[in-house]
């Protein structure tokens, strides 16, 4: 016999988050630097605020990896090209900025203490926030990047393509 | 992964080390700081029968100024140079390069001789020392020979070392007071190997310049007489005269057909030129 537990209300307890990034982009070398990063998250009632902050910081680090570093490329015959951590880049302490965090606490009406799930909010938004910031920085050059991670090579290739197609105003 | 089983020796003097290497007929590997050999062993990219640990050889730790040039034993570490525990004849150029190799833990153990011998195209010393006009001396039981860095680094992870030979010392010429130095690299993260390096030593008073474009897939491009990169003449206005197209042409000639990659290399070299002119 298999038994399970099904709560009366099983729609999940979603938290809400907004991320804002300020970046500097060097269009000649393709380097991206995160200058400032702000996160506001509504995780409902914070039972242990320290744990919630840690979860969000960790998620941010993971999201920065998705945005700028982590990639599993394959060659034409299907061989994976990033099989060690020397090739598969992860952000380290110096790549993760000291983000500014703020909380809204709108209690969930469906949970015991008004808590909400906080797990993924930190990790999902950074690729979008960082890509939007990079694209905003490169807008005068007529460049829009649509693929992550945003590598120096992808930035420069896009800048050169815009220059040759005459899209660039600069 | 784990390395293959190997024997280990830690000789006490250079001659015993050279004898062990000669007796092993190419089945031995030298270990100095272990910062590159360690990973290579664990990935089984190298499978030596014998590892000869040279870290106890006092002869290779010496650093002194001799006849106007700096002679650095192969075991001098990046951190020794960074911290100024060794003399400097490059007016800050070498300490500046050392301070930006990997991160401190690696610099504490990694040696200048190990870095050159490993000949990783993306490593700093093979580019920086080629720009500074340095030479290496190699010793075996048969004797000593000396060659310029650019002759020593033959290709990716490939040096001119013969089996039984050891890098004994690096000889760095003094940098003239009129010579400008520029060194720039681009790394995706702190402590990561560079994907582009530009280095140059420009002496307008002598109308001479050495330029290196490094961290390409093979040995760095070393231009010992770099007038072609500055419109045919090296003078005080070298920054204005820097010719990005000529640099790009060198990269094309080296077989780099990806335009974005070439653009990154030329831009990093331009940073080095600006630094030299600042
Ligand atoms: C995480 C990480 C990041 C790094 N980032 C950089 C970087 O940004 N820039 C950079 O330049 N380097 C970098 N390195 C490499 C580092 O500089 C190493 O110190 C260097 O490549 C090897 O020096 P070693 O003394 O550790 O040599 P070992 O690892 O002991 O030896 C390396 C090779 O050289 C041979 N060898 C050593 N000494 C001699 C000798 N005297 N004569 C003949 N053969 C010899 C060995 O047999 C072996 O094949 C990095 C290393 C790590 C682990």
CSV table of C-alpha atoms and ligand atoms in Angstrom, one decimal:
chain,number,residue,atom,x,y,z
A,1,UNK,CA,0.0,0.0,0.0
A,2,UNK,CA,1.2,3.5,-0.8
A,3,UNK,CA,0.2,6.3,1.4
A,4,UNK,CA,0.7,10.0,0.9
A,5,UNK,CA,-0.2,13.3,2.5
A,6,UNK,CA,-2.2,15.8,0.6
A,7,UNK,CA,-2.8,19.2,2.2
A,8,UNK,CA,-6.2,20.7,1.8
A,9,UNK,CA,-4.7,23.5,-0.2
A,10,UNK,CA,-1.8,22.3,-2.4
A,11,UNK,CA,-1.2,25.2,-4.7
A,12,UNK,CA,2.3,25.8,-3.2
A,13,UNK,CA,3.4,28.8,-1.3
A,14,UNK,CA,5.3,30.9,-3.8
A,15,UNK,CA,7.5,33.7,-2.7
A,16,UNK,CA,8.1,36.7,-4.8
A,17,UNK,CA,11.4,38.3,-5.7
A,18,UNK,CA,12.7,41.3,-7.7
A,19,UNK,CA,16.4,41.5,-8.7
A,20,UNK,CA,18.2,44.6,-10.0
A,21,UNK,CA,21.8,44.6,-11.3
A,22,UNK,CA,24.1,47.4,-12.3
A,23,UNK,CA,27.0,46.1,-14.5
A,24,UNK,CA,30.0,47.5,-16.4
A,25,UNK,CA,30.7,45.9,-19.8
A,26,UNK,CA,33.9,46.3,-21.8
A,27,UNK,CA,32.8,45.8,-25.4
A,28,UNK,CA,36.4,45.3,-26.7
A,29,UNK,CA,37.4,42.6,-24.3
A,30,UNK,CA,34.0,41.3,-23.3
A,31,UNK,CA,34.4,41.5,-19.6
A,32,UNK,CA,31.3,42.0,-17.4
A,33,UNK,CA,31.6,43.3,-13.9
A,34,UNK,CA,28.7,43.4,-11.4
A,35,UNK,CA,28.9,46.8,-9.8
A,36,UNK,CA,25.8,46.6,-7.6
A,37,UNK,CA,23.1,44.1,-7.0
A,38,UNK,CA,19.8,44.4,-5.0
A,39,UNK,CA,17.3,41.8,-4.1
A,40,UNK,CA,13.9,42.2,-2.5
A,41,UNK,CA,12.2,39.0,-1.6
A,42,UNK,CA,8.8,38.3,-0.1
A,43,UNK,CA,9.2,35.0,1.8
A,44,UNK,CA,6.2,35.5,4.0
A,45,UNK,CA,7.0,35.4,7.7
A,46,UNK,CA,10.7,34.8,8.2
A,47,UNK,CA,11.0,32.2,10.9
A,48,UNK,CA,14.8,32.3,10.8
A,49,UNK,CA,16.0,35.4,8.9
A,50,UNK,CA,19.6,34.3,8.9
A,51,UNK,CA,18.8,31.1,7.1
A,52,UNK,CA,16.6,33.0,4.6
A,53,UNK,CA,19.4,35.4,3.8
A,54,UNK,CA,21.9,32.5,3.4
A,55,UNK,CA,19.5,30.8,1.0
A,56,UNK,CA,19.1,33.9,-1.1
A,57,UNK,CA,22.9,34.7,-1.2
A,58,UNK,CA,23.6,31.1,-2.2
A,59,UNK,CA,20.9,31.3,-4.9
A,60,UNK,CA,22.4,34.5,-6.2
A,61,UNK,CA,25.8,32.8,-6.5
A,62,UNK,CA,24.3,30.0,-8.5
A,63,UNK,CA,22.4,32.4,-10.7
A,64,UNK,CA,25.5,34.4,-11.4
A,65,UNK,CA,27.1,31.1,-12.5
A,66,UNK,CA,24.2,30.5,-14.9
A,67,UNK,CA,24.4,34.1,-16.2
A,68,UNK,CA,28.2,34.4,-16.7
A,69,UNK,CA,30.1,31.1,-16.2
A,70,UNK,CA,28.5,27.7,-16.2
A,71,UNK,CA,28.2,25.9,-19.5
A,72,UNK,CA,28.4,22.3,-20.6
A,73,UNK,CA,29.5,22.4,-24.3
A,74,UNK,CA,29.8,19.4,-26.5
A,75,UNK,CA,31.9,18.9,-29.7
A,76,UNK,CA,30.4,17.7,-33.0
A,77,UNK,CA,30.7,14.1,-32.1
A,78,UNK,CA,28.9,14.6,-28.7
A,79,UNK,CA,32.0,14.6,-26.5
A,80,UNK,CA,31.5,16.8,-23.4
A,81,UNK,CA,34.1,19.6,-23.4
A,82,UNK,CA,33.8,20.6,-19.7
A,83,UNK,CA,34.5,17.4,-17.7
A,84,UNK,CA,36.5,18.9,-14.8
A,85,UNK,CA,36.1,22.0,-12.7
A,86,UNK,CA,39.1,23.5,-14.6
A,87,UNK,CA,36.8,23.8,-17.7
A,88,UNK,CA,33.4,24.1,-16.0
A,89,UNK,CA,33.6,27.5,-14.4
A,90,UNK,CA,31.8,28.3,-11.2
A,91,UNK,CA,31.7,31.7,-9.6
A,92,UNK,CA,34.0,32.0,-6.6
A,93,UNK,CA,34.0,34.4,-3.7
A,94,UNK,CA,35.4,37.2,-5.8
A,95,UNK,CA,32.7,36.8,-8.5
A,96,UNK,CA,29.8,37.2,-6.1
A,97,UNK,CA,29.1,40.8,-5.1
A,98,UNK,CA,28.0,41.8,-1.6
A,99,UNK,CA,24.3,42.1,-2.7
A,100,UNK,CA,21.9,44.3,-0.8
A,101,UNK,CA,19.0,42.4,0.5
A,102,UNK,CA,15.6,43.6,1.6
A,103,UNK,CA,12.5,41.7,2.7
A,104,UNK,CA,8.8,42.1,2.5
A,105,UNK,CA,6.9,39.9,4.8
A,106,UNK,CA,3.4,39.2,3.5
A,107,UNK,CA,2.2,36.2,5.4
A,108,UNK,CA,0.9,33.3,3.4
A,109,UNK,CA,-2.8,32.7,4.3
A,110,UNK,CA,-2.3,29.0,3.6
A,111,UNK,CA,0.6,27.9,5.9
A,112,UNK,CA,0.9,27.4,9.6
A,113,UNK,CA,3.1,30.4,10.4
A,114,UNK,CA,2.5,32.4,7.2
A,115,UNK,CA,5.8,31.1,5.8
A,116,UNK,CA,6.5,30.8,2.1
A,117,UNK,CA,9.0,28.7,0.1
A,118,UNK,CA,12.2,30.6,-0.3
A,119,UNK,CA,14.3,28.0,-2.1
A,120,UNK,CA,14.5,29.1,-5.7
A,121,UNK,CA,13.9,32.8,-5.7
A,122,UNK,CA,17.6,33.7,-5.4
A,123,UNK,CA,18.8,31.5,-8.3
A,124,UNK,CA,16.2,32.0,-11.0
A,125,UNK,CA,16.3,35.8,-11.4
A,126,UNK,CA,20.0,36.6,-11.8
A,127,UNK,CA,20.5,35.4,-15.4
A,128,UNK,CA,17.6,37.7,-16.5
A,129,UNK,CA,18.6,40.6,-14.4
A,130,UNK,CA,22.3,40.4,-15.4
A,131,UNK,CA,21.5,39.8,-19.1
A,132,UNK,CA,19.1,42.8,-19.1
A,133,UNK,CA,21.7,45.0,-17.6
A,134,UNK,CA,24.4,43.8,-20.1
A,135,UNK,CA,22.0,44.4,-22.9
A,136,UNK,CA,21.1,47.8,-21.6
A,137,UNK,CA,24.8,48.7,-21.5
A,138,UNK,CA,25.4,47.5,-25.0
A,139,UNK,CA,22.2,49.0,-26.5
A,140,UNK,CA,24.0,52.0,-28.0
A,141,UNK,CA,26.1,49.5,-30.0
A,142,UNK,CA,23.0,47.8,-31.4
A,143,UNK,CA,23.8,44.6,-29.5
A,144,UNK,CA,21.4,42.2,-27.8
A,145,UNK,CA,22.6,39.0,-26.3
A,146,UNK,CA,20.1,36.2,-26.1
A,147,UNK,CA,22.2,33.3,-24.8
A,148,UNK,CA,23.7,32.4,-21.5
A,149,UNK,CA,26.3,32.3,-20.2
A,150,UNK,CA,27.4,35.7,-21.3
A,151,UNK,CA,31.1,35.0,-22.1
A,152,UNK,CA,33.7,37.5,-23.2
A,153,UNK,CA,33.7,35.7,-26.6
A,154,UNK,CA,29.9,36.0,-27.0
A,155,UNK,CA,30.0,39.7,-26.1
A,156,UNK,CA,32.8,40.6,-28.5
A,157,UNK,CA,31.4,38.4,-31.3
A,158,UNK,CA,28.0,40.2,-30.9
A,159,UNK,CA,29.7,43.6,-30.9
A,160,UNK,CA,31.7,42.8,-34.0
A,161,UNK,CA,28.6,41.5,-35.8
A,162,UNK,CA,26.7,44.7,-35.0
A,163,UNK,CA,29.6,46.8,-36.2
A,164,UNK,CA,29.8,45.0,-39.6
A,165,UNK,CA,26.0,45.0,-40.1
A,166,UNK,CA,26.0,48.8,-39.4
A,167,UNK,CA,23.5,48.5,-36.6
A,168,UNK,CA,25.8,50.3,-34.3
A,169,UNK,CA,25.2,54.0,-33.7
A,170,UNK,CA,28.7,54.4,-32.2
B,1,UNK,CA,41.1,10.2,-10.0
B,2,UNK,CA,44.3,9.0,-8.4
B,3,UNK,CA,47.7,9.0,-9.9
B,4,UNK,CA,49.4,5.7,-11.1
B,5,UNK,CA,51.7,4.2,-8.5
B,6,UNK,CA,55.2,5.8,-8.7
B,7,UNK,CA,58.4,5.8,-6.7
B,8,UNK,CA,59.6,9.0,-5.0
B,9,UNK,CA,63.0,10.4,-4.5
B,10,UNK,CA,64.1,13.7,-2.9
B,11,UNK,CA,67.8,14.2,-3.8
B,12,UNK,CA,69.9,16.5,-1.7
B,13,UNK,CA,72.1,18.0,-4.4
B,14,UNK,CA,71.7,18.9,-8.1
B,15,UNK,CA,74.1,16.2,-9.3
B,16,UNK,CA,72.2,13.4,-7.6
B,17,UNK,CA,69.0,14.7,-9.2
B,18,UNK,CA,70.6,14.8,-12.6
B,19,UNK,CA,71.9,11.3,-12.2
B,20,UNK,CA,68.4,10.0,-11.2
B,21,UNK,CA,66.9,11.7,-14.3
B,22,UNK,CA,69.6,10.3,-16.5
B,23,UNK,CA,69.2,6.8,-15.1
B,24,UNK,CA,65.4,6.9,-15.6
B,25,UNK,CA,65.6,7.4,-19.3
B,26,UNK,CA,62.5,9.6,-19.6
B,27,UNK,CA,60.3,7.6,-17.2
B,28,UNK,CA,60.8,10.1,-14.4
B,29,UNK,CA,59.0,13.4,-13.7
B,30,UNK,CA,60.5,16.3,-11.7
B,31,UNK,CA,58.2,17.9,-9.1
B,32,UNK,CA,58.9,21.4,-7.9
B,33,UNK,CA,55.9,23.2,-6.4
B,34,UNK,CA,53.5,20.6,-7.7
B,35,UNK,CA,50.9,23.1,-8.7
B,36,UNK,CA,50.7,21.9,-12.2
B,37,UNK,CA,52.1,18.4,-11.9
B,38,UNK,CA,49.7,17.5,-9.0
B,39,UNK,CA,46.6,17.9,-11.2
B,40,UNK,CA,48.4,16.3,-14.2
B,41,UNK,CA,49.2,13.2,-12.1
B,42,UNK,CA,45.7,12.9,-10.7
B,43,UNK,CA,44.2,13.2,-14.2
B,44,UNK,CA,46.7,10.6,-15.3
B,45,UNK,CA,47.8,12.9,-18.1
B,46,UNK,CA,51.3,12.0,-16.9
B,47,UNK,CA,52.2,8.5,-15.6
B,48,UNK,CA,55.7,8.5,-14.4
B,49,UNK,CA,57.5,5.6,-12.8
B,50,UNK,CA,59.6,7.9,-10.6
B,51,UNK,CA,58.9,11.4,-9.3
B,52,UNK,CA,62.1,13.3,-8.4
B,53,UNK,CA,61.3,16.0,-5.9
B,54,UNK,CA,63.8,18.9,-6.4
B,55,UNK,CA,62.4,21.1,-3.7
B,56,UNK,CA,65.3,20.3,-1.4
B,57,UNK,CA,68.0,21.5,-3.9
B,58,UNK,CA,69.6,24.7,-2.3
B,59,UNK,CA,71.4,25.3,-5.6
B,60,UNK,CA,68.1,26.1,-7.3
B,61,UNK,CA,66.9,28.5,-4.7
B,62,UNK,CA,69.6,31.1,-5.1
B,63,UNK,CA,68.7,34.6,-6.4
B,64,UNK,CA,71.4,37.1,-7.2
B,65,UNK,CA,72.4,39.9,-9.4
B,66,UNK,CA,75.4,38.9,-11.6
B,67,UNK,CA,76.9,41.1,-14.2
B,68,UNK,CA,74.0,43.5,-14.3
B,69,UNK,CA,71.4,40.7,-14.8
B,70,UNK,CA,69.2,38.9,-12.3
B,71,UNK,CA,69.8,35.2,-12.0
B,72,UNK,CA,66.8,33.4,-10.4
B,73,UNK,CA,67.1,29.8,-9.4
B,74,UNK,CA,64.4,27.6,-10.8
B,75,UNK,CA,62.9,27.1,-7.4
B,76,UNK,CA,62.2,30.7,-6.7
B,77,UNK,CA,58.4,31.0,-6.1
B,78,UNK,CA,55.9,33.4,-7.5
B,79,UNK,CA,55.4,34.7,-3.9
B,80,UNK,CA,59.2,35.2,-3.4
B,81,UNK,CA,59.1,37.6,-6.4
B,82,UNK,CA,55.8,39.2,-5.4
B,83,UNK,CA,57.0,39.9,-1.9
B,84,UNK,CA,60.4,41.2,-3.0
B,85,UNK,CA,62.3,38.4,-1.2
B,86,UNK,CA,64.4,38.3,-4.4
B,87,UNK,CA,66.1,41.2,-6.0
B,88,UNK,CA,64.4,42.9,-8.9
B,89,UNK,CA,66.1,44.4,-12.0
B,90,UNK,CA,62.8,45.1,-13.9
B,91,UNK,CA,61.7,48.1,-11.9
B,92,UNK,CA,58.6,46.4,-10.6
B,93,UNK,CA,57.6,44.6,-13.8
B,94,UNK,CA,58.2,41.1,-12.4
B,95,UNK,CA,56.7,41.6,-8.9
B,96,UNK,CA,53.6,43.0,-10.7
B,97,UNK,CA,53.3,39.9,-12.9
B,98,UNK,CA,53.9,37.6,-10.0
B,99,UNK,CA,51.2,39.2,-7.8
B,100,UNK,CA,48.6,38.4,-10.4
B,101,UNK,CA,49.4,34.7,-11.0
B,102,UNK,CA,46.5,32.5,-9.8
B,103,UNK,CA,45.9,33.2,-6.1
B,104,UNK,CA,48.1,33.3,-3.1
B,105,UNK,CA,48.0,29.6,-2.2
B,106,UNK,CA,49.3,28.7,-5.6
B,107,UNK,CA,51.9,31.5,-5.6
B,108,UNK,CA,53.3,30.2,-2.3
B,109,UNK,CA,54.3,26.9,-3.9
B,110,UNK,CA,54.5,27.5,-7.6
B,111,UNK,CA,58.0,28.1,-8.9
B,112,UNK,CA,59.3,30.1,-11.9
B,113,UNK,CA,61.2,27.1,-13.2
B,114,UNK,CA,58.1,24.8,-12.9
B,115,UNK,CA,55.9,27.4,-14.7
B,116,UNK,CA,58.4,27.7,-17.6
B,117,UNK,CA,58.9,23.9,-17.9
B,118,UNK,CA,55.2,23.2,-17.8
B,119,UNK,CA,54.9,25.6,-20.8
B,120,UNK,CA,51.1,26.2,-20.4
B,121,UNK,CA,50.3,28.7,-23.2
B,122,UNK,CA,48.1,30.6,-20.8
B,123,UNK,CA,50.7,30.9,-18.0
B,124,UNK,CA,52.2,34.3,-17.2
B,125,UNK,CA,55.9,33.8,-17.1
B,126,UNK,CA,56.4,32.4,-20.6
B,127,UNK,CA,54.9,35.6,-21.9
B,128,UNK,CA,56.2,38.1,-19.4
B,129,UNK,CA,59.8,36.8,-19.5
B,130,UNK,CA,59.8,36.6,-23.2
B,131,UNK,CA,58.9,40.3,-23.3
B,132,UNK,CA,61.6,41.1,-20.8
B,133,UNK,CA,64.2,39.4,-23.0
B,134,UNK,CA,65.0,36.7,-20.4
B,135,UNK,CA,66.9,33.5,-21.0
B,136,UNK,CA,66.9,30.1,-19.3
B,137,UNK,CA,69.8,27.8,-18.5
B,138,UNK,CA,69.3,24.1,-18.7
B,139,UNK,CA,71.6,21.6,-17.0
B,140,UNK,CA,72.1,17.9,-17.5
B,141,UNK,CA,75.0,15.5,-16.7
B,142,UNK,CA,76.3,16.5,-20.1
B,143,UNK,CA,76.6,20.2,-19.2
B,144,UNK,CA,74.8,23.5,-19.5
B,145,UNK,CA,73.1,25.2,-22.3
B,146,UNK,CA,71.2,28.5,-22.5
B,147,UNK,CA,68.5,29.9,-24.7
B,148,UNK,CA,66.0,32.7,-25.0
B,149,UNK,CA,62.5,32.0,-23.4
B,150,UNK,CA,60.9,32.2,-26.8
B,151,UNK,CA,63.2,29.4,-28.0
B,152,UNK,CA,62.6,27.4,-24.9
B,153,UNK,CA,58.7,27.4,-25.2
B,154,UNK,CA,58.1,25.3,-28.3
B,155,UNK,CA,54.3,24.8,-28.2
B,156,UNK,CA,51.4,24.0,-25.9
B,157,UNK,CA,52.8,22.2,-22.8
B,158,UNK,CA,56.0,21.6,-24.9
B,159,UNK,CA,59.4,22.9,-24.0
B,160,UNK,CA,62.9,22.4,-25.4
B,161,UNK,CA,63.9,20.4,-22.3
B,162,UNK,CA,65.5,17.1,-23.1
B,163,UNK,CA,65.0,14.0,-20.9
B,164,UNK,CA,67.6,14.2,-18.2
B,165,UNK,CA,67.7,18.0,-18.3
B,166,UNK,CA,66.5,20.4,-15.7
B,167,UNK,CA,65.8,24.1,-15.7
B,168,UNK,CA,68.5,25.6,-13.5
B,169,UNK,CA,68.0,29.3,-13.6
B,170,UNK,CA,66.3,32.2,-15.4
B,171,UNK,CA,68.5,35.2,-16.4
B,172,UNK,CA,66.7,38.5,-16.6
B,173,UNK,CA,68.4,41.5,-18.1
B,174,UNK,CA,68.1,44.8,-16.3
B,175,UNK,CA,65.3,47.1,-17.6
B,176,UNK,CA,66.7,50.3,-18.9
B,177,UNK,CA,65.5,53.4,-17.1
B,178,UNK,CA,64.1,54.7,-20.4
B,179,UNK,CA,62.2,51.4,-21.0
B,180,UNK,CA,58.4,51.3,-20.5
B,181,UNK,CA,56.6,48.2,-19.4
B,182,UNK,CA,53.0,47.1,-20.0
B,183,UNK,CA,51.4,43.9,-19.0
B,184,UNK,CA,47.7,43.1,-19.3
B,185,UNK,CA,45.6,39.9,-19.2
B,186,UNK,CA,42.0,39.0,-19.3
B,187,UNK,CA,40.7,36.2,-17.0
B,188,UNK,CA,37.1,35.1,-16.6
B,189,UNK,CA,37.5,35.0,-12.9
B,190,UNK,CA,40.0,35.6,-10.2
B,191,UNK,CA,42.8,33.0,-10.1
B,192,UNK,CA,41.7,31.6,-13.5
B,193,UNK,CA,44.3,31.2,-16.3
B,194,UNK,CA,44.1,34.1,-18.8
B,195,UNK,CA,42.5,33.7,-22.2
B,196,UNK,CA,44.5,36.7,-23.5
B,197,UNK,CA,47.8,38.2,-22.5
B,198,UNK,CA,49.6,41.2,-23.9
B,199,UNK,CA,53.1,42.2,-22.8
B,200,UNK,CA,55.5,44.8,-24.0
B,201,UNK,CA,58.8,46.4,-23.2
B,202,UNK,CA,59.3,49.6,-25.2
B,203,UNK,CA,62.4,51.7,-25.1
B,204,UNK,CA,61.9,54.9,-27.2
B,205,UNK,CA,65.4,56.1,-26.4
B,206,UNK,CA,66.8,52.9,-28.0
B,207,UNK,CA,64.0,52.9,-30.7
B,208,UNK,CA,63.4,49.2,-29.6
B,209,UNK,CA,60.3,47.3,-28.5
B,210,UNK,CA,59.6,43.7,-27.7
B,211,UNK,CA,55.9,42.6,-27.8
B,212,UNK,CA,54.2,39.4,-26.8
B,213,UNK,CA,50.7,38.2,-27.5
B,214,UNK,CA,50.1,35.2,-25.2
B,215,UNK,CA,47.5,32.8,-24.1
B,216,UNK,CA,46.8,31.7,-27.6
B,217,UNK,CA,46.4,27.9,-28.1
B,218,UNK,CA,50.1,27.5,-28.6
B,219,UNK,CA,53.4,29.2,-27.7
B,220,UNK,CA,53.0,32.9,-27.4
B,221,UNK,CA,53.7,35.2,-30.4
B,222,UNK,CA,57.0,37.0,-29.6
B,223,UNK,CA,58.0,40.0,-31.7
B,224,UNK,CA,61.5,40.9,-30.7
B,225,UNK,CA,61.7,43.8,-33.0
B,226,UNK,CA,58.2,45.2,-32.9
B,227,UNK,CA,58.5,48.4,-35.0
B,228,UNK,CA,56.0,46.8,-37.4
B,229,UNK,CA,53.3,47.2,-34.7
B,230,UNK,CA,54.1,50.9,-34.3
B,231,UNK,CA,54.0,52.1,-37.9
B,232,UNK,CA,57.6,51.2,-38.6
B,233,UNK,CA,59.2,53.3,-35.9
B,234,UNK,CA,59.5,53.2,-32.1
B,235,UNK,CA,59.4,56.6,-30.6
B,236,UNK,CA,57.9,58.5,-27.6
B,237,UNK,CA,54.5,58.6,-29.3
B,238,UNK,CA,54.3,54.7,-29.5
B,239,UNK,CA,50.8,54.7,-27.9
B,240,UNK,CA,49.4,56.8,-30.8
B,241,UNK,CA,51.3,54.8,-33.3
B,242,UNK,CA,50.1,51.4,-32.1
B,243,UNK,CA,48.7,49.6,-35.1
B,244,UNK,CA,45.9,47.2,-34.1
B,245,UNK,CA,45.6,45.9,-37.7
B,246,UNK,CA,49.2,44.8,-37.7
B,247,UNK,CA,48.6,43.0,-34.4
B,248,UNK,CA,45.5,41.4,-35.9
B,249,UNK,CA,47.6,40.2,-38.9
B,250,UNK,CA,50.0,38.5,-36.6
B,251,UNK,CA,47.2,36.5,-35.0
B,252,UNK,CA,45.8,35.6,-38.5
B,253,UNK,CA,49.3,34.4,-39.4
B,254,UNK,CA,49.3,32.3,-36.2
B,255,UNK,CA,46.2,30.5,-37.4
B,256,UNK,CA,43.6,32.1,-35.2
B,257,UNK,CA,40.6,32.4,-37.6
B,258,UNK,CA,38.0,33.4,-35.0
B,259,UNK,CA,37.6,37.2,-35.4
B,260,UNK,CA,36.2,37.7,-31.9
B,261,UNK,CA,39.1,35.8,-30.3
B,262,UNK,CA,41.6,37.9,-32.3
B,263,UNK,CA,39.7,41.1,-31.3
B,264,UNK,CA,40.0,40.2,-27.6
B,265,UNK,CA,43.8,39.5,-28.0
B,266,UNK,CA,44.4,42.8,-29.8
B,267,UNK,CA,42.3,44.7,-27.2
B,268,UNK,CA,44.2,43.2,-24.3
B,269,UNK,CA,47.5,44.1,-26.0
B,270,UNK,CA,46.2,47.6,-26.5
B,271,UNK,CA,45.6,47.8,-22.7
B,272,UNK,CA,49.2,46.8,-22.2
B,273,UNK,CA,50.3,49.5,-24.6
B,274,UNK,CA,48.3,52.1,-22.7
B,275,UNK,CA,49.7,50.9,-19.4
B,276,UNK,CA,53.2,51.2,-20.8
B,277,UNK,CA,52.5,54.8,-22.0
B,278,UNK,CA,50.9,55.9,-18.8
C,1,LIG,C1,44.3,26.9,-9.6
C,1,LIG,C2,45.5,27.2,-10.3
C,1,LIG,C3,45.6,28.4,-11.0
C,1,LIG,C4,46.7,28.8,-11.7
C,1,LIG,N1,46.7,30.0,-12.4
C,1,LIG,C5,47.8,30.4,-13.0
C,1,LIG,C6,47.9,31.6,-13.7
C,1,LIG,O1,47.0,32.4,-13.6
C,1,LIG,N2,49.1,32.0,-14.3
C,1,LIG,C7,50.1,31.1,-14.3
C,1,LIG,O2,51.2,31.5,-14.9
C,1,LIG,N3,50.1,29.9,-13.7
C,1,LIG,C8,49.0,29.5,-13.0
C,1,LIG,N4,49.0,28.3,-12.4
C,1,LIG,C9,50.2,27.4,-12.5
C,1,LIG,C10,51.2,27.8,-11.4
C,1,LIG,O3,51.8,29.0,-11.7
C,1,LIG,C11,52.3,26.7,-11.2
C,1,LIG,O4,53.0,27.1,-10.2
C,1,LIG,C12,53.3,26.5,-12.3
C,1,LIG,O5,52.6,26.3,-13.6
C,1,LIG,C13,54.1,25.2,-12.1
C,1,LIG,O6,55.1,25.5,-11.1
C,1,LIG,P1,55.4,24.3,-10.0
C,1,LIG,O7,56.6,24.7,-9.3
C,1,LIG,O8,54.2,24.1,-9.2
C,1,LIG,O9,55.7,23.1,-11.0
C,1,LIG,P2,55.3,21.5,-10.9
C,1,LIG,O10,53.8,21.4,-10.9
C,1,LIG,O11,56.0,20.9,-9.8
C,1,LIG,O12,55.9,21.0,-12.2
C,1,LIG,C14,55.3,21.5,-13.5
C,1,LIG,C15,56.1,20.8,-14.6
C,1,LIG,O13,57.4,21.3,-14.7
C,1,LIG,C16,58.4,20.3,-14.6
C,1,LIG,N5,59.4,21.0,-13.8
C,1,LIG,C17,59.3,21.7,-12.6
C,1,LIG,N6,60.4,22.2,-12.2
C,1,LIG,C18,61.3,21.9,-13.2
C,1,LIG,C19,62.7,22.3,-13.4
C,1,LIG,N7,63.4,23.1,-12.6
C,1,LIG,N8,63.3,21.8,-14.5
C,1,LIG,C20,62.6,21.0,-15.4
C,1,LIG,N9,61.3,20.7,-15.2
C,1,LIG,C21,60.7,21.1,-14.2
C,1,LIG,C22,57.6,19.2,-13.9
C,1,LIG,O14,58.2,18.0,-14.2
C,1,LIG,C23,56.2,19.3,-14.5
C,1,LIG,O15,56.2,18.7,-15.8
C,1,LIG,C24,47.8,27.9,-11.7
C,1,LIG,C25,47.8,26.7,-11.0
C,1,LIG,C26,46.7,26.4,-10.3
C,1,LIG,C27,46.7,25.1,-9.5
